[in-house]
Amino acid sequence: MSGAINGEQRATITPTLGRYRGEIDGALREAIRESAHTTPRTPASSSALAKMYAQIEYHLGWRSEDLSPAESNPGKLLRPTLVLLTAELAGGREAVTRALPAAVAIELIHNFSLIHDDIEDRDEARRGRPTLWKAWGQAQAINTGDALFALARSRLLELMKRGVTPENVVRLVGLVDGACLELCEGQHLDMSFEGRREVTEAMYLDMIGRKTAALMRCAAELGARVGAPEDGALGDRLAAYGQALGLGFQLRDDVLGIWSATQLGKSEAGDIRRKKMTLPVIHALERASAKDRASLNAIYAERGPATDDQVARALAILDRAGSRKRAYTALKEQLDAATSALADALALARVRHSGAEDVASELATLIAFIQADAENQ
């Protein structure tokens, strides 16, 4: 079985991610530019502060390492796209414009978390370029990440200028703050798991539900609450969709990180080589034979990356334990949950406007993108 996504499958998701790409990119640039030019400053600090905003633009792919203008890979913009898709599903095309500040806020929060994760994980490269901390030091990278977080919250207040009521904005800010706290909790759990081999599947699923899925749940719910603030059931179902989708994406990465790492731009079996505690490894440590558990524990207990021989032995242990199948079963459970929640949301949205089917098909495409791996089981 191969976990690869073929060209046809990738082409299927590209139009979905490109549906609002121009609007998101323009709004992101406007948010950074507006803050850079309206923050009070003195002539003595102007050039130094300009560098902070230039570093933000570097991280977002708009500048090169010497801070000259450039166009690099900005990422998929999945989370802000999710905000706008669910806004359109809930409230029609006019809700997209209304929800745009929320989409920008979610993307800025995602990037704040990436900057801090890179520091905590000691990752020196992201999207083929030096990470922010590697280029300008940990202290400046932490500060830049914090600036993105503050800027994200200020974007949420812009919703009032788009016709969102103050009461609803307060509720949406609460949703975002709660998701950010969950994200930090998930990162804490993830780091606390390092070097531990008593981590259970339940513990791991709870961790990724916070670290990865919480922000995607928030993105899907934000759009719904902007598009149809009076329809609590619709918001709840789209929140459930986002949670399951986020878990599905992470479980897909767990599989690809071991069996098809090149699809993620990583070395073959890279997660085993780095001795990451992902679901397949945790399953093997729980369910393999006593001999295999002892062998896998010994491999993971040694300091440094796994050798080629250790990688091969670990892969054989995972195979005998059925850990690959278990990972796909867990993935399918989340995809089924996302599909069910989306069907419920569509039933509610149909009565609101005639374009609901089209938008729901785009949201279903995100599920199908992940499912392409599961179908190869």
Tab-separated table of C-alpha atoms in Angstrom:
chain	number	residue	atom	x	y	z
A	1	MET	CA	0.000	0.000	0.000
A	2	SER	CA	1.223	3.498	-0.788
A	3	GLY	CA	0.191	6.592	1.134
A	4	ALA	CA	1.009	8.887	-1.778
A	5	ILE	CA	-1.445	11.453	-3.080
A	6	ASN	CA	-1.360	11.315	-6.865
A	7	GLY	CA	-1.497	14.289	-9.193
A	8	GLU	CA	-5.207	13.932	-9.879
A	9	GLN	CA	-6.009	13.915	-6.165
A	10	ARG	CA	-3.843	16.987	-5.551
A	11	ALA	CA	-5.527	18.769	-8.442
A	12	THR	CA	-8.873	18.091	-6.792
A	13	ILE	CA	-7.975	20.061	-3.659
A	14	THR	CA	-6.185	22.921	-5.436
A	15	PRO	CA	-9.349	24.736	-6.611
A	16	THR	CA	-10.804	24.484	-3.104
A	17	LEU	CA	-7.726	26.040	-1.522
A	18	GLY	CA	-7.654	28.638	-4.279
A	19	ARG	CA	-11.315	29.638	-3.970
A	20	TYR	CA	-10.574	32.681	-1.783
A	21	ARG	CA	-6.776	32.765	-2.005
A	22	GLY	CA	-6.611	36.223	-3.551
A	23	GLU	CA	-8.982	37.684	-0.967
A	24	ILE	CA	-7.097	36.094	1.936
A	25	ASP	CA	-3.692	37.186	0.638
A	26	GLY	CA	-4.872	40.751	0.074
A	27	ALA	CA	-6.451	40.977	3.525
A	28	LEU	CA	-3.323	39.550	5.190
A	29	ARG	CA	-1.098	42.090	3.472
A	30	GLU	CA	-3.462	44.892	4.387
A	31	ALA	CA	-3.473	43.828	8.053
A	32	ILE	CA	0.340	43.790	8.296
A	33	ARG	CA	0.737	47.012	6.322
A	34	GLU	CA	-1.931	48.808	8.343
A	35	SER	CA	-0.360	47.857	11.651
A	36	ALA	CA	3.144	48.736	10.446
A	37	HIS	CA	2.050	52.229	9.431
A	38	THR	CA	-0.401	53.123	12.205
A	39	THR	CA	1.479	51.991	15.316
A	40	PRO	CA	2.768	55.127	17.103
A	41	ARG	CA	6.530	55.449	16.828
A	42	THR	CA	9.294	58.020	17.013
A	43	PRO	CA	11.903	58.756	14.329
A	44	ALA	CA	14.483	57.085	16.539
A	45	SER	CA	12.609	53.742	16.572
A	46	SER	CA	11.024	53.774	13.128
A	47	SER	CA	13.671	51.797	11.242
A	48	ALA	CA	14.041	49.203	14.016
A	49	LEU	CA	10.291	48.608	14.172
A	50	ALA	CA	10.139	48.367	10.395
A	51	LYS	CA	12.494	45.396	10.686
A	52	MET	CA	10.053	43.594	12.989
A	53	TYR	CA	7.300	43.867	10.416
A	54	ALA	CA	9.754	42.836	7.696
A	55	GLN	CA	10.511	39.688	9.710
A	56	ILE	CA	6.776	38.960	9.883
A	57	GLU	CA	6.624	39.342	6.100
A	58	TYR	CA	9.646	37.037	5.764
A	59	HIS	CA	7.859	34.334	7.735
A	60	LEU	CA	4.764	34.775	5.570
A	61	GLY	CA	6.865	34.353	2.431
A	62	TRP	CA	6.811	37.960	1.201
A	63	ARG	CA	10.491	38.762	1.794
A	64	SER	CA	13.812	36.987	1.324
A	65	GLU	CA	16.400	36.463	4.061
A	66	ASP	CA	17.956	39.874	3.350
A	67	LEU	CA	14.430	41.306	3.769
A	68	SER	CA	14.151	42.368	0.150
A	69	PRO	CA	10.711	41.763	-1.441
A	70	ALA	CA	10.168	38.172	-2.562
A	71	GLU	CA	7.415	35.668	-3.252
A	72	SER	CA	7.981	32.368	-1.471
A	73	ASN	CA	5.649	29.524	-0.519
A	74	PRO	CA	3.012	31.007	1.850
A	75	GLY	CA	1.551	27.612	2.746
A	76	LYS	CA	-1.863	26.151	1.918
A	77	LEU	CA	-3.933	28.835	3.722
A	78	LEU	CA	-6.169	25.945	4.739
A	79	ARG	CA	-7.466	27.412	7.991
A	80	PRO	CA	-8.582	30.808	6.659
A	81	THR	CA	-10.106	29.017	3.674
A	82	LEU	CA	-12.063	26.899	6.149
A	83	VAL	CA	-13.372	30.059	7.843
A	84	LEU	CA	-14.643	31.450	4.557
A	85	LEU	CA	-16.082	28.160	3.297
A	86	THR	CA	-18.145	27.665	6.436
A	87	ALA	CA	-19.192	31.327	6.402
A	88	GLU	CA	-20.447	30.920	2.840
A	89	LEU	CA	-22.172	27.641	3.670
A	90	ALA	CA	-23.965	29.289	6.583
A	91	GLY	CA	-24.729	32.701	5.141
A	92	GLY	CA	-24.155	32.771	1.406
A	93	ARG	CA	-21.560	34.667	-0.626
A	94	GLU	CA	-22.076	37.975	1.201
A	95	ALA	CA	-20.953	36.315	4.440
A	96	VAL	CA	-17.484	35.741	2.939
A	97	THR	CA	-16.708	39.464	2.938
A	98	ARG	CA	-18.094	39.776	6.435
A	99	ALA	CA	-15.914	36.926	7.736
A	100	LEU	CA	-12.650	37.982	6.095
A	101	PRO	CA	-11.134	39.570	9.249
A	102	ALA	CA	-11.801	36.323	11.124
A	103	ALA	CA	-10.023	34.372	8.370
A	104	VAL	CA	-7.006	36.672	8.670
A	105	ALA	CA	-7.014	36.284	12.454
A	106	ILE	CA	-6.967	32.488	12.200
A	107	GLU	CA	-4.076	32.509	9.715
A	108	LEU	CA	-2.050	34.882	11.906
A	109	ILE	CA	-2.658	32.679	14.954
A	110	HIS	CA	-1.587	29.627	12.976
A	111	ASN	CA	1.640	31.405	12.027
A	112	PHE	CA	2.294	32.603	15.569
A	113	SER	CA	2.083	28.956	16.647
A	114	LEU	CA	4.439	27.857	13.866
A	115	ILE	CA	7.081	30.385	14.894
A	116	HIS	CA	6.958	29.236	18.500
A	117	ASP	CA	6.835	25.543	17.541
A	118	ASP	CA	9.964	25.958	15.420
A	119	ILE	CA	11.806	27.338	18.455
A	120	GLU	CA	10.549	24.623	20.789
A	121	ASP	CA	11.280	21.832	18.312
A	122	ARG	CA	14.637	23.333	17.224
A	123	ASP	CA	13.535	23.164	13.570
A	124	GLU	CA	15.966	25.122	11.414
A	125	ALA	CA	14.001	25.161	8.161
A	126	ARG	CA	10.381	25.737	7.131
A	127	ARG	CA	9.158	25.623	3.526
A	128	GLY	CA	12.716	25.364	2.290
A	129	ARG	CA	14.018	28.464	4.088
A	130	PRO	CA	15.651	29.190	7.476
A	131	THR	CA	13.105	29.507	10.263
A	132	LEU	CA	12.678	32.890	11.904
A	133	TRP	CA	14.651	31.958	15.009
A	134	LYS	CA	17.472	30.519	12.928
A	135	ALA	CA	17.741	33.732	10.903
A	136	TRP	CA	17.319	36.320	13.711
A	137	GLY	CA	17.610	34.481	17.014
A	138	GLN	CA	15.166	32.980	19.468
A	139	ALA	CA	14.361	36.172	21.372
A	140	GLN	CA	13.325	38.140	18.299
A	141	ALA	CA	11.387	35.172	16.945
A	142	ILE	CA	9.422	34.842	20.203
A	143	ASN	CA	8.645	38.542	20.109
A	144	THR	CA	7.578	38.400	16.463
A	145	GLY	CA	5.314	35.456	17.208
A	146	ASP	CA	3.750	37.376	20.085
A	147	ALA	CA	3.186	40.347	17.755
A	148	LEU	CA	1.303	38.085	15.343
A	149	PHE	CA	-0.911	36.881	18.196
A	150	ALA	CA	-1.749	40.466	19.211
A	151	LEU	CA	-2.370	41.436	15.601
A	152	ALA	CA	-4.706	38.458	15.174
A	153	ARG	CA	-6.884	39.570	18.072
A	154	SER	CA	-7.061	43.112	16.706
A	155	ARG	CA	-8.339	41.707	13.404
A	156	LEU	CA	-11.260	40.093	15.214
A	157	LEU	CA	-12.391	43.526	16.363
A	158	GLU	CA	-12.519	44.569	12.713
A	159	LEU	CA	-15.555	42.289	12.387
A	160	MET	CA	-17.682	45.052	13.871
A	161	LYS	CA	-16.855	47.215	10.856
A	162	ARG	CA	-18.276	44.417	8.670
A	163	GLY	CA	-21.643	44.383	10.405
A	164	VAL	CA	-21.027	41.711	13.047
A	165	THR	CA	-22.699	42.750	16.304
A	166	PRO	CA	-20.497	43.589	19.301
A	167	GLU	CA	-22.133	40.761	21.258
A	168	ASN	CA	-21.211	38.249	18.602
A	169	VAL	CA	-17.660	39.626	18.290
A	170	VAL	CA	-17.168	39.089	22.026
A	171	ARG	CA	-18.349	35.509	21.592
A	172	LEU	CA	-16.018	34.960	18.639
A	173	VAL	CA	-13.045	36.386	20.533
A	174	GLY	CA	-13.849	33.922	23.308
A	175	LEU	CA	-13.844	31.051	20.808
A	176	VAL	CA	-10.454	32.075	19.468
A	177	ASP	CA	-8.938	32.556	22.918
A	178	GLY	CA	-10.218	29.139	23.970
A	179	ALA	CA	-8.698	27.525	20.875
A	180	CYS	CA	-5.368	29.263	21.523
A	181	LEU	CA	-5.324	27.953	25.074
A	182	GLU	CA	-6.064	24.436	23.807
A	183	LEU	CA	-3.292	24.799	21.255
A	184	CYS	CA	-0.822	25.709	24.016
A	185	GLU	CA	-2.087	22.824	26.142
A	186	GLY	CA	-1.553	20.466	23.225
A	187	GLN	CA	1.981	21.707	22.678
A	188	HIS	CA	2.706	21.269	26.384
A	189	LEU	CA	1.444	17.695	26.248
A	190	ASP	CA	3.413	16.987	23.084
A	191	MET	CA	6.662	18.185	24.639
A	192	SER	CA	5.920	16.315	27.861
A	193	PHE	CA	5.583	13.095	25.850
A	194	GLU	CA	9.180	13.338	24.564
A	195	GLY	CA	11.289	10.506	25.925
A	196	ARG	CA	8.247	8.779	27.432
A	197	ARG	CA	7.007	5.428	26.206
A	198	GLU	CA	4.009	4.981	28.473
A	199	VAL	CA	1.954	7.358	26.331
A	200	THR	CA	-1.369	5.720	25.440
A	201	GLU	CA	-3.507	6.108	22.334
A	202	ALA	CA	-6.085	8.003	24.369
A	203	MET	CA	-3.431	10.416	25.624
A	204	TYR	CA	-2.106	10.943	22.119
A	205	LEU	CA	-5.533	11.544	20.560
A	206	ASP	CA	-6.324	14.056	23.304
A	207	MET	CA	-3.029	15.843	22.605
A	208	ILE	CA	-3.544	16.171	18.840
A	209	GLY	CA	-7.158	17.137	19.449
A	210	ARG	CA	-5.759	20.204	21.203
A	211	LYS	CA	-2.547	20.908	19.306
A	212	THR	CA	-3.834	20.327	15.775
A	213	ALA	CA	-7.607	20.020	15.685
A	214	ALA	CA	-8.615	22.839	18.047
A	215	LEU	CA	-7.675	25.623	15.636
A	216	MET	CA	-9.376	23.885	12.703
A	217	ARG	CA	-12.504	23.418	14.796
A	218	CYS	CA	-12.324	27.095	15.719
A	219	ALA	CA	-11.885	28.106	12.058
A	220	ALA	CA	-14.941	26.129	10.968
A	221	GLU	CA	-17.044	27.397	13.850
A	222	LEU	CA	-15.980	31.024	13.386
A	223	GLY	CA	-17.200	31.063	9.809
A	224	ALA	CA	-20.526	29.545	10.797
A	225	ARG	CA	-21.068	31.969	13.676
A	226	VAL	CA	-20.360	34.934	11.381
A	227	GLY	CA	-22.502	33.594	8.526
A	228	ALA	CA	-25.473	32.508	10.662
A	229	PRO	CA	-25.029	33.769	14.228
A	230	GLU	CA	-28.602	32.857	15.148
A	231	ASP	CA	-28.283	29.207	14.062
A	232	GLY	CA	-26.557	27.511	16.962
A	233	ALA	CA	-27.086	23.998	15.612
A	234	LEU	CA	-25.347	24.827	12.340
A	235	GLY	CA	-22.378	26.278	14.180
A	236	ASP	CA	-22.167	23.211	16.400
A	237	ARG	CA	-22.183	20.798	13.446
A	238	LEU	CA	-19.520	22.738	11.560
A	239	ALA	CA	-17.396	22.877	14.715
A	240	ALA	CA	-17.656	19.069	14.902
A	241	TYR	CA	-16.691	18.867	11.227
A	242	GLY	CA	-13.613	21.014	11.843
A	243	GLN	CA	-12.542	18.975	14.868
A	244	ALA	CA	-12.783	15.671	13.007
A	245	LEU	CA	-11.093	17.131	9.929
A	246	GLY	CA	-8.196	18.402	12.047
A	247	LEU	CA	-7.732	15.007	13.675
A	248	GLY	CA	-7.892	13.399	10.250
A	249	PHE	CA	-5.182	15.646	8.859
A	250	GLN	CA	-2.879	14.854	11.769
A	251	LEU	CA	-3.484	11.102	11.553
A	252	ARG	CA	-2.796	11.263	7.821
A	253	ASP	CA	0.507	13.002	8.595
A	254	ASP	CA	1.290	10.277	11.139
A	255	VAL	CA	0.968	7.653	8.406
A	256	LEU	CA	2.868	9.636	5.788
A	257	GLY	CA	5.567	10.503	8.311
A	258	ILE	CA	6.471	6.824	8.534
A	259	TRP	CA	5.462	5.166	5.281
A	260	SER	CA	5.400	8.007	2.753
A	261	ALA	CA	7.459	10.773	4.329
A	262	THR	CA	8.654	12.059	0.956
A	263	GLN	CA	5.094	13.312	0.340
A	264	LEU	CA	5.659	15.712	3.243
A	265	GLY	CA	9.094	16.769	2.034
A	266	LYS	CA	10.792	14.646	4.722
A	267	SER	CA	13.228	11.754	4.711
A	268	GLU	CA	11.904	8.213	4.352
A	269	ALA	CA	10.482	6.899	7.649
A	270	GLY	CA	11.512	10.277	9.079
A	271	ASP	CA	9.241	10.086	12.116
A	272	ILE	CA	10.826	6.781	13.141
A	273	ARG	CA	14.304	8.144	12.497
A	274	ARG	CA	13.525	11.109	14.769
A	275	LYS	CA	11.815	8.754	17.230
A	276	LYS	CA	8.542	10.633	17.267
A	277	MET	CA	5.732	9.180	19.341
A	278	THR	CA	2.940	9.100	16.766
A	279	LEU	CA	-0.115	6.851	16.765
A	280	PRO	CA	1.420	3.875	14.890
A	281	VAL	CA	4.386	3.717	17.279
A	282	ILE	CA	2.183	4.104	20.351
A	283	HIS	CA	-0.063	1.301	19.080
A	284	ALA	CA	2.939	-0.997	18.592
A	285	LEU	CA	4.233	-0.229	22.078
A	286	GLU	CA	0.800	-1.195	23.447
A	287	ARG	CA	-0.086	-4.159	21.237
A	288	ALA	CA	3.093	-5.783	19.873
A	289	SER	CA	4.512	-8.988	21.326
A	290	ALA	CA	6.571	-8.651	24.499
A	291	LYS	CA	9.755	-9.267	22.540
A	292	ASP	CA	8.898	-6.650	19.914
A	293	ARG	CA	7.841	-4.113	22.559
A	294	ALA	CA	11.175	-4.568	24.307
A	295	SER	CA	13.042	-4.145	21.020
A	296	LEU	CA	11.109	-1.010	20.042
A	297	ASN	CA	11.566	0.451	23.512
A	298	ALA	CA	15.305	-0.171	23.272
A	299	ILE	CA	15.492	1.596	19.903
A	300	TYR	CA	13.604	4.618	21.200
A	301	ALA	CA	15.624	4.696	24.456
A	302	GLU	CA	18.939	5.237	22.655
A	303	ARG	CA	20.005	8.831	22.227
A	304	GLY	CA	20.183	10.384	18.782
A	305	PRO	CA	18.418	9.520	15.524
A	306	ALA	CA	17.657	5.901	14.698
A	307	THR	CA	20.116	4.137	12.403
A	308	ASP	CA	19.072	2.551	9.099
A	309	ASP	CA	19.076	-0.865	10.776
A	310	GLN	CA	16.950	0.390	13.675
A	311	VAL	CA	14.486	2.011	11.276
A	312	ALA	CA	14.145	-1.260	9.376
A	313	ARG	CA	13.596	-3.228	12.585
A	314	ALA	CA	11.047	-0.698	13.873
A	315	LEU	CA	9.110	-0.839	10.605
A	316	ALA	CA	9.007	-4.633	10.828
A	317	ILE	CA	7.683	-4.422	14.396
A	318	LEU	CA	4.950	-1.998	13.338
A	319	ASP	CA	4.043	-4.341	10.509
A	320	ARG	CA	3.739	-7.381	12.782
A	321	ALA	CA	1.657	-5.406	15.299
A	322	GLY	CA	-0.785	-4.209	12.655
A	323	SER	CA	-0.020	-0.593	13.578
A	324	ARG	CA	-0.439	0.683	10.041
A	325	LYS	CA	-3.949	-0.739	9.877
A	326	ARG	CA	-4.774	0.730	13.284
A	327	ALA	CA	-3.663	4.179	12.116
A	328	TYR	CA	-5.907	3.922	9.060
A	329	THR	CA	-8.820	2.745	11.179
A	330	ALA	CA	-8.433	5.762	13.448
A	331	LEU	CA	-8.182	7.982	10.383
A	332	LYS	CA	-11.355	6.511	8.888
A	333	GLU	CA	-13.231	7.061	12.154
A	334	GLN	CA	-12.466	10.771	11.960
A	335	LEU	CA	-13.319	11.013	8.268
A	336	ASP	CA	-16.667	9.334	8.925
A	337	ALA	CA	-17.334	11.779	11.774
A	338	ALA	CA	-16.458	14.744	9.537
A	339	THR	CA	-18.691	13.423	6.746
A	340	SER	CA	-21.623	12.928	9.120
A	341	ALA	CA	-21.248	16.392	10.652
A	342	LEU	CA	-21.026	17.990	7.203
A	343	ALA	CA	-24.182	16.184	6.051
A	344	ASP	CA	-26.036	17.518	9.092
A	345	ALA	CA	-24.703	21.034	8.422
A	346	LEU	CA	-25.764	20.897	4.786
A	347	ALA	CA	-29.302	19.878	5.753
A	348	LEU	CA	-29.496	22.980	7.942
A	349	ALA	CA	-27.862	25.278	5.389
A	350	ARG	CA	-30.065	24.214	2.473
A	351	VAL	CA	-33.020	26.065	3.912
A	352	ARG	CA	-30.951	29.230	4.234
A	353	HIS	CA	-29.724	29.724	0.646
A	354	SER	CA	-29.544	27.977	-2.715
A	355	GLY	CA	-25.741	27.812	-2.962
A	356	ALA	CA	-25.234	25.541	0.023
A	357	GLU	CA	-24.687	22.383	-2.047
A	358	ASP	CA	-21.776	23.916	-3.957
A	359	VAL	CA	-19.976	25.047	-0.816
A	360	ALA	CA	-20.595	21.738	0.952
A	361	SER	CA	-18.965	19.943	-1.962
A	362	GLU	CA	-15.831	22.033	-1.401
A	363	LEU	CA	-15.809	21.098	2.277
A	364	ALA	CA	-16.277	17.447	1.273
A	365	THR	CA	-13.237	17.769	-1.000
A	366	LEU	CA	-11.069	18.347	2.073
A	367	ILE	CA	-12.297	15.038	3.481
A	368	ALA	CA	-11.705	13.285	0.158
A	369	PHE	CA	-8.134	14.603	0.062
A	370	ILE	CA	-7.367	12.769	3.299
A	371	GLN	CA	-9.454	9.756	2.352
A	372	ALA	CA	-7.300	9.138	-0.713
A	373	ASP	CA	-4.798	7.511	1.649
A	374	ALA	CA	-7.406	5.503	3.534
A	375	GLU	CA	-8.759	4.007	0.319
A	376	ASN	CA	-5.337	2.453	-0.342
A	377	GLN	CA	-5.488	0.417	2.876
